[in-house]
mmCIF file of C-alpha atoms and ligand atoms in Angstrom:
data_model
loop_
_atom_site.group_PDB
_atom_site.id
_atom_site.type_symbol
_atom_site.label_atom_id
_atom_site.label_comp_id
_atom_site.label_asym_id
_atom_site.label_seq_id
_atom_site.Cartn_x
_atom_site.Cartn_y
_atom_site.Cartn_z
ATOM 1 C CA ASN A 1 -50.282 -0.398 46.918
ATOM 2 C CA LEU A 2 -50.304 -4.065 46.793
ATOM 3 C CA GLY A 3 -50.369 -4.236 50.490
ATOM 4 C CA VAL A 4 -49.394 -7.850 52.615
ATOM 5 C CA VAL A 5 -48.901 -10.329 49.408
ATOM 6 C CA ASN A 6 -50.098 -13.690 51.061
ATOM 7 C CA ILE A 7 -48.071 -17.031 49.417
ATOM 8 C CA PRO A 8 -49.877 -20.649 49.809
ATOM 9 C CA VAL A 9 -46.337 -23.018 50.668
ATOM 10 C CA TYR A 10 -46.849 -26.614 49.666
ATOM 11 C CA VAL A 11 -44.521 -28.709 51.239
ATOM 12 C CA HIS A 12 -43.548 -31.844 49.697
ATOM 13 C CA VAL A 13 -41.789 -34.240 52.951
ATOM 14 C CA ILE A 14 -39.716 -36.906 51.129
ATOM 15 C CA TYR A 15 -37.977 -39.367 54.002
ATOM 16 C CA SER A 16 -36.185 -42.428 54.373
ATOM 17 C CA ASN A 17 -36.078 -42.534 58.463
ATOM 18 C CA ASN A 18 -38.061 -40.937 60.798
ATOM 19 C CA GLN A 19 -35.356 -38.552 61.826
ATOM 20 C CA GLU A 20 -36.471 -37.078 58.518
ATOM 21 C CA ASN A 21 -39.984 -37.627 58.585
ATOM 22 C CA ILE A 22 -40.531 -34.437 60.678
ATOM 23 C CA SER A 23 -43.497 -33.416 62.070
ATOM 24 C CA ASP A 24 -46.664 -31.525 61.199
ATOM 25 C CA ALA A 25 -45.611 -29.305 63.908
ATOM 26 C CA GLN A 26 -42.166 -28.436 62.676
ATOM 27 C CA VAL A 27 -43.836 -28.052 59.242
ATOM 28 C CA ASN A 28 -45.568 -25.170 61.688
ATOM 29 C CA SER A 29 -43.091 -23.803 63.073
ATOM 30 C CA GLN A 30 -41.160 -23.043 59.599
ATOM 31 C CA ILE A 31 -44.198 -20.895 58.272
ATOM 32 C CA GLN A 32 -44.563 -19.213 62.081
ATOM 33 C CA VAL A 33 -40.910 -18.412 61.086
ATOM 34 C CA LEU A 34 -41.337 -17.117 57.545
ATOM 35 C CA ASN A 35 -44.688 -14.742 58.401
ATOM 36 C CA GLU A 36 -42.673 -13.439 61.524
ATOM 37 C CA ASP A 37 -39.513 -12.595 59.315
ATOM 38 C CA PHE A 38 -41.266 -11.625 56.801
ATOM 39 C CA ARG A 39 -43.506 -9.108 58.471
ATOM 40 C CA LYS A 40 -40.610 -7.754 60.798
ATOM 41 C CA THR A 41 -42.699 -9.249 64.077
ATOM 42 C CA ASN A 42 -39.557 -11.237 64.544
ATOM 43 C CA SER A 43 -38.644 -11.023 68.176
ATOM 44 C CA ASP A 44 -34.766 -10.199 67.464
ATOM 45 C CA ALA A 45 -35.961 -7.450 65.356
ATOM 46 C CA GLY A 46 -34.698 -4.940 67.714
ATOM 47 C CA GLN A 47 -31.224 -6.063 68.051
ATOM 48 C CA VAL A 48 -30.277 -4.551 64.564
ATOM 49 C CA PRO A 49 -28.066 -1.913 64.963
ATOM 50 C CA THR A 50 -28.750 1.773 65.743
ATOM 51 C CA GLN A 51 -26.837 2.353 62.108
ATOM 52 C CA PHE A 52 -28.936 -0.243 60.085
ATOM 53 C CA ALA A 53 -32.735 0.211 62.053
ATOM 54 C CA GLY A 54 -34.009 2.526 59.412
ATOM 55 C CA ALA A 55 -33.234 0.615 56.701
ATOM 56 C CA ALA A 56 -35.419 -3.104 58.459
ATOM 57 C CA ALA A 57 -38.008 -3.369 56.452
ATOM 58 C CA ASP A 58 -41.807 -5.386 57.042
ATOM 59 C CA SER A 59 -41.664 -6.974 53.527
ATOM 60 C CA GLU A 60 -45.297 -7.202 54.209
ATOM 61 C CA VAL A 61 -45.274 -11.123 52.784
ATOM 62 C CA SER A 62 -47.571 -12.960 54.685
ATOM 63 C CA PHE A 63 -47.870 -17.630 54.446
ATOM 64 C CA THR A 64 -50.330 -20.215 54.074
ATOM 65 C CA LEU A 65 -49.639 -24.039 54.374
ATOM 66 C CA ALA A 66 -51.976 -25.400 51.208
ATOM 67 C CA GLY A 67 -50.981 -28.830 52.234
ATOM 68 C CA ILE A 68 -48.223 -31.741 53.110
ATOM 69 C CA THR A 69 -47.493 -34.341 51.795
ATOM 70 C CA ARG A 70 -44.961 -37.035 52.713
ATOM 71 C CA THR A 71 -43.297 -39.826 50.625
ATOM 72 C CA ALA A 72 -40.990 -42.781 51.728
ATOM 73 C CA SER A 73 -37.759 -43.075 49.560
ATOM 74 C CA THR A 74 -34.915 -45.227 49.810
ATOM 75 C CA ARG A 75 -32.900 -42.757 48.733
ATOM 76 C CA THR A 76 -30.781 -41.487 51.682
ATOM 77 C CA SER A 77 -28.929 -37.806 50.074
ATOM 78 C CA TRP A 78 -30.932 -36.326 46.857
ATOM 79 C CA GLY A 79 -27.458 -33.300 45.962
ATOM 80 C CA THR A 80 -28.932 -30.398 44.223
ATOM 81 C CA ASN A 81 -30.162 -31.233 41.026
ATOM 82 C CA ASN A 82 -33.707 -31.151 41.479
ATOM 83 C CA ALA A 83 -34.227 -35.156 41.159
ATOM 84 C CA MET A 84 -36.701 -34.863 44.010
ATOM 85 C CA LYS A 85 -38.922 -32.760 42.509
ATOM 86 C CA SER A 86 -39.823 -34.723 39.606
ATOM 87 C CA SER A 87 -42.086 -37.847 40.452
ATOM 88 C CA ALA A 88 -40.111 -40.221 37.218
ATOM 89 C CA ASN A 89 -36.557 -39.973 39.582
ATOM 90 C CA GLY A 90 -38.296 -40.926 42.819
ATOM 91 C CA GLY A 91 -39.454 -37.710 43.971
ATOM 92 C CA VAL A 92 -42.957 -35.566 44.286
ATOM 93 C CA ASP A 93 -44.213 -33.185 41.266
ATOM 94 C CA VAL A 94 -44.757 -29.373 41.413
ATOM 95 C CA VAL A 95 -47.811 -28.416 42.579
ATOM 96 C CA ASP A 96 -49.243 -24.739 41.253
ATOM 97 C CA PRO A 97 -46.505 -23.583 40.669
ATOM 98 C CA ALA A 98 -47.785 -19.836 39.335
ATOM 99 C CA ASN A 99 -50.227 -19.305 42.619
ATOM 100 C CA ALA A 100 -47.943 -21.193 45.392
ATOM 101 C CA LEU A 101 -44.701 -21.993 46.861
ATOM 102 C CA ASN A 102 -42.696 -25.266 46.811
ATOM 103 C CA ILE A 103 -40.534 -26.155 49.641
ATOM 104 C CA TRP A 104 -39.153 -30.024 49.579
ATOM 105 C CA VAL A 105 -37.505 -30.577 53.066
ATOM 106 C CA CYS A 106 -35.030 -33.757 52.101
ATOM 107 C CA ASN A 107 -31.593 -34.598 52.765
ATOM 108 C CA ILE A 108 -29.845 -32.213 50.551
ATOM 109 C CA GLY A 109 -26.080 -33.933 51.825
ATOM 110 C CA GLY A 110 -22.673 -32.668 51.341
ATOM 111 C CA GLY A 111 -23.685 -30.359 54.208
ATOM 112 C CA ILE A 112 -25.682 -28.058 52.219
ATOM 113 C CA LEU A 113 -28.548 -26.431 54.394
ATOM 114 C CA GLY A 114 -31.026 -25.314 51.491
ATOM 115 C CA TYR A 115 -31.047 -24.213 47.653
ATOM 116 C CA ALA A 116 -33.396 -22.567 46.127
ATOM 117 C CA GLN A 117 -34.375 -21.216 42.164
ATOM 118 C CA PHE A 118 -34.521 -17.453 41.213
ATOM 119 C CA PRO A 119 -37.725 -16.481 40.133
ATOM 120 C CA GLY A 120 -38.338 -16.465 35.684
ATOM 121 C CA GLY A 121 -36.960 -20.398 36.051
ATOM 122 C CA PRO A 122 -38.957 -23.504 34.699
ATOM 123 C CA ALA A 123 -42.158 -23.966 36.621
ATOM 124 C CA ALA A 124 -41.528 -27.958 36.623
ATOM 125 C CA THR A 125 -38.600 -26.576 39.518
ATOM 126 C CA ASP A 126 -39.395 -24.041 40.866
ATOM 127 C CA GLY A 127 -39.386 -23.525 44.988
ATOM 128 C CA VAL A 128 -37.277 -24.312 47.602
ATOM 129 C CA VAL A 129 -35.089 -27.456 48.569
ATOM 130 C CA ILE A 130 -34.711 -27.623 52.679
ATOM 131 C CA SER A 131 -32.291 -30.211 54.609
ATOM 132 C CA PRO A 132 -35.031 -31.130 58.028
ATOM 133 C CA GLN A 133 -31.895 -30.830 60.410
ATOM 134 C CA TYR A 134 -32.587 -27.468 59.294
ATOM 135 C CA PHE A 135 -36.228 -27.033 58.745
ATOM 136 C CA GLY A 136 -38.138 -24.831 61.302
ATOM 137 C CA ASN A 137 -37.682 -24.580 64.911
ATOM 138 C CA THR A 138 -38.454 -28.022 66.351
ATOM 139 C CA GLY A 139 -38.261 -31.535 66.190
ATOM 140 C CA THR A 140 -35.093 -32.122 64.270
ATOM 141 C CA ALA A 141 -33.552 -29.117 63.822
ATOM 142 C CA VAL A 142 -29.835 -29.056 64.830
ATOM 143 C CA ALA A 143 -28.267 -25.929 66.446
ATOM 144 C CA PRO A 144 -26.942 -23.446 65.020
ATOM 145 C CA PHE A 145 -29.497 -23.334 61.910
ATOM 146 C CA ASN A 146 -32.718 -24.400 63.916
ATOM 147 C CA GLU A 147 -34.089 -21.140 64.215
ATOM 148 C CA GLY A 148 -35.614 -21.628 60.766
ATOM 149 C CA ARG A 149 -33.995 -18.712 58.292
ATOM 150 C CA THR A 150 -32.319 -20.629 56.068
ATOM 151 C CA GLY A 151 -36.097 -21.037 55.210
ATOM 152 C CA THR A 152 -36.201 -16.920 55.012
ATOM 153 C CA HIS A 153 -32.512 -17.252 53.500
ATOM 154 C CA GLU A 154 -33.756 -19.279 50.406
ATOM 155 C CA VAL A 155 -37.983 -17.623 50.225
ATOM 156 C CA GLY A 156 -35.378 -14.507 49.829
ATOM 157 C CA HIS A 157 -33.876 -16.435 46.778
ATOM 158 C CA TYR A 158 -36.843 -17.434 44.852
ATOM 159 C CA LEU A 159 -38.546 -13.826 45.883
ATOM 160 C CA ASN A 160 -34.914 -12.318 43.729
ATOM 161 C CA LEU A 161 -32.482 -11.646 46.297
ATOM 162 C CA ARG A 162 -28.965 -11.849 45.469
ATOM 163 C CA HIS A 163 -26.681 -13.214 48.738
ATOM 164 C CA ILE A 164 -25.897 -9.721 50.442
ATOM 165 C CA TRP A 165 -21.915 -9.171 49.382
ATOM 166 C CA GLY A 166 -23.094 -9.602 45.514
ATOM 167 C CA ASP A 167 -20.767 -13.418 45.880
ATOM 168 C CA GLY A 168 -17.956 -11.367 44.676
ATOM 169 C CA ARG A 169 -15.662 -8.191 45.510
ATOM 170 C CA CYS A 170 -16.414 -5.235 47.268
ATOM 171 C CA ARG A 171 -18.070 -3.581 43.927
ATOM 172 C CA GLN A 172 -19.799 -6.240 43.274
ATOM 173 C CA ASP A 173 -23.846 -5.447 43.139
ATOM 174 C CA ASP A 174 -26.049 -7.269 45.046
ATOM 175 C CA PHE A 175 -28.960 -4.363 43.264
ATOM 176 C CA VAL A 176 -29.876 -2.983 47.163
ATOM 177 C CA SER A 177 -28.667 0.309 47.303
ATOM 178 C CA ASP A 178 -29.145 -0.016 51.255
ATOM 179 C CA THR A 179 -27.448 -3.090 51.796
ATOM 180 C CA PRO A 180 -24.031 -2.454 52.361
ATOM 181 C CA SER A 181 -20.874 -3.523 50.082
ATOM 182 C CA SER A 182 -18.662 -6.163 50.993
ATOM 183 C CA ASP A 183 -16.759 -8.759 49.583
ATOM 184 C CA ARG A 184 -17.178 -11.870 51.223
ATOM 185 C CA ALA A 185 -19.307 -13.800 52.858
ATOM 186 C CA ASN A 186 -20.106 -13.788 57.150
ATOM 187 C CA TYR A 187 -20.123 -16.643 58.949
ATOM 188 C CA GLY A 188 -20.751 -17.341 62.633
ATOM 189 C CA CYS A 189 -21.706 -14.793 65.143
ATOM 190 C CA PRO A 190 -19.878 -11.593 63.549
ATOM 191 C CA THR A 191 -19.342 -8.297 66.200
ATOM 192 C CA TYR A 192 -20.944 -5.369 65.329
ATOM 193 C CA PRO A 193 -19.225 -3.338 63.711
ATOM 194 C CA THR A 194 -17.286 -6.158 61.070
ATOM 195 C CA SER A 195 -15.784 -4.427 58.099
ATOM 196 C CA ASN A 196 -14.149 -6.028 55.397
ATOM 197 C CA CYS A 197 -14.883 -3.391 52.740
ATOM 198 C CA ARG A 198 -15.321 0.456 53.251
ATOM 199 C CA SER A 199 -17.751 0.463 56.342
ATOM 200 C CA ALA A 200 -19.779 -2.085 58.764
ATOM 201 C CA ASP A 201 -20.886 -5.324 56.899
ATOM 202 C CA MET A 202 -25.074 -5.779 57.362
ATOM 203 C CA THR A 203 -23.827 -9.096 58.779
ATOM 204 C CA MET A 204 -27.347 -9.654 60.627
ATOM 205 C CA ASN A 205 -29.307 -9.497 57.415
ATOM 206 C CA TYR A 206 -31.132 -13.509 56.510
ATOM 207 C CA MET A 207 -29.177 -12.434 52.625
ATOM 208 C CA ASP A 208 -25.413 -13.358 54.426
ATOM 209 C CA TYR A 209 -24.397 -16.487 56.259
ATOM 210 C CA THR A 210 -24.565 -15.780 59.340
ATOM 211 C CA ASN A 211 -26.194 -18.243 62.290
ATOM 212 C CA ASP A 212 -29.482 -18.359 62.085
ATOM 213 C CA ALA A 213 -29.584 -16.398 65.556
ATOM 214 C CA CYS A 214 -27.331 -14.188 64.358
ATOM 215 C CA MET A 215 -29.124 -13.238 61.248
ATOM 216 C CA TYR A 216 -32.676 -10.625 61.973
ATOM 217 C CA MET A 217 -33.289 -8.655 58.941
ATOM 218 C CA PHE A 218 -34.726 -7.966 55.369
ATOM 219 C CA THR A 219 -33.978 -4.319 54.167
ATOM 220 C CA ASN A 220 -36.535 -1.923 52.608
ATOM 221 C CA GLY A 221 -34.731 -2.363 49.245
ATOM 222 C CA GLN A 222 -34.821 -6.006 49.672
ATOM 223 C CA LYS A 223 -38.698 -5.645 50.399
ATOM 224 C CA ALA A 224 -38.492 -3.819 46.683
ATOM 225 C CA ARG A 225 -37.069 -6.281 44.593
ATOM 226 C CA MET A 226 -39.064 -8.646 46.458
ATOM 227 C CA ARG A 227 -42.392 -7.418 45.598
ATOM 228 C CA SER A 228 -41.536 -5.901 42.243
ATOM 229 C CA LEU A 229 -42.449 -9.755 41.320
ATOM 230 C CA PHE A 230 -45.801 -9.475 42.595
ATOM 231 C CA THR A 231 -46.626 -6.176 39.924
ATOM 232 C CA PRO A 232 -48.254 -6.913 36.608
ATOM 233 C CA GLY A 233 -45.728 -8.046 34.280
ATOM 234 C CA GLY A 234 -43.524 -9.313 37.593
ATOM 235 C CA ALA A 235 -42.420 -12.859 36.906
ATOM 236 C CA ARG A 236 -44.625 -13.963 39.712
ATOM 237 C CA ALA A 237 -47.730 -11.743 39.010
ATOM 238 C CA ALA A 238 -49.828 -14.458 39.656
ATOM 239 C CA LEU A 239 -49.227 -14.775 43.205
HETATM 240 N N1 LIG B 1 -26.018 -21.952 52.017
HETATM 241 C C1 LIG B 1 -27.240 -21.944 51.907
HETATM 242 C C2 LIG B 1 -27.618 -20.776 50.426
HETATM 243 O O1 LIG B 1 -26.758 -19.859 50.069
HETATM 244 C C3 LIG B 1 -28.373 -21.774 53.120
HETATM 245 C C4 LIG B 1 -27.237 -20.473 54.213
HETATM 246 C C5 LIG B 1 -28.207 -20.324 55.088
HETATM 247 N N2 LIG B 1 -27.733 -19.870 56.131
HETATM 248 C C6 LIG B 1 -28.453 -19.538 57.746
HETATM 249 N N3 LIG B 1 -28.264 -19.613 58.543
HETATM 250 N N4 LIG B 1 -29.428 -20.138 57.561
HETATM 251 O O2 LIG B 1 -28.706 -21.061 50.032
HETATM 252 ZN ZN1 ZN B 2 -28.186 -18.147 49.638
HETATM 253 CA CA1 CA B 3 -26.128 -3.624 48.489
#
């Protein structure tokens, strides 16, 4: 039994204007949301439908802010080619990726909220990227993605979780047995039950695409998949 695994977090704010140069309070709000969501102390945990209540997990992962870097840039959108992760390309180099989570906060552009690197990828690009308007739950965060759940979703990917519908058809697996199958992402705020395959979709799972206010659980199976990374030989064992 590993107990609660704490992950130090470096946040790299790269900005081209004041809106993007988010406050320390906004950074701290994202850390707090991560702690609530991964410890099942989120205030909306009680909204999980009875059908799924037994599957809802305290993932026993916590997060501690290790440092904030701030970098001014003339670049107004960064795309998804990892330029923000390299000082040679005007970004900020990763800090201690074996032992810490790096989050770059910069405008990705193209309507993209965030993206993540799965475990096992190159160390130089390890971590997650989130646009400032979808980061944390205060300051410049914009509805309906202003409750910090983009951070929760992206850290889920960083800890090896797939989208709940497996990015495919009904029988496409997300490698988690207690998340019901689906053949598509859900958006907005679906009413329960919403069924796309044989049973109700778990639209309230952090790894679906619903609004921040409409996602509030990980499952026991997702917890097990995440935490296997921390066991000896796991891709994030040093954490
Ligand atoms: N589209 C992004 C991804 O697949 C993030 C989705 C986050 N959803 C949210 N409600 N905040 O990684
Ligand atoms: Zn995703
Ligand atoms: Ca599943």
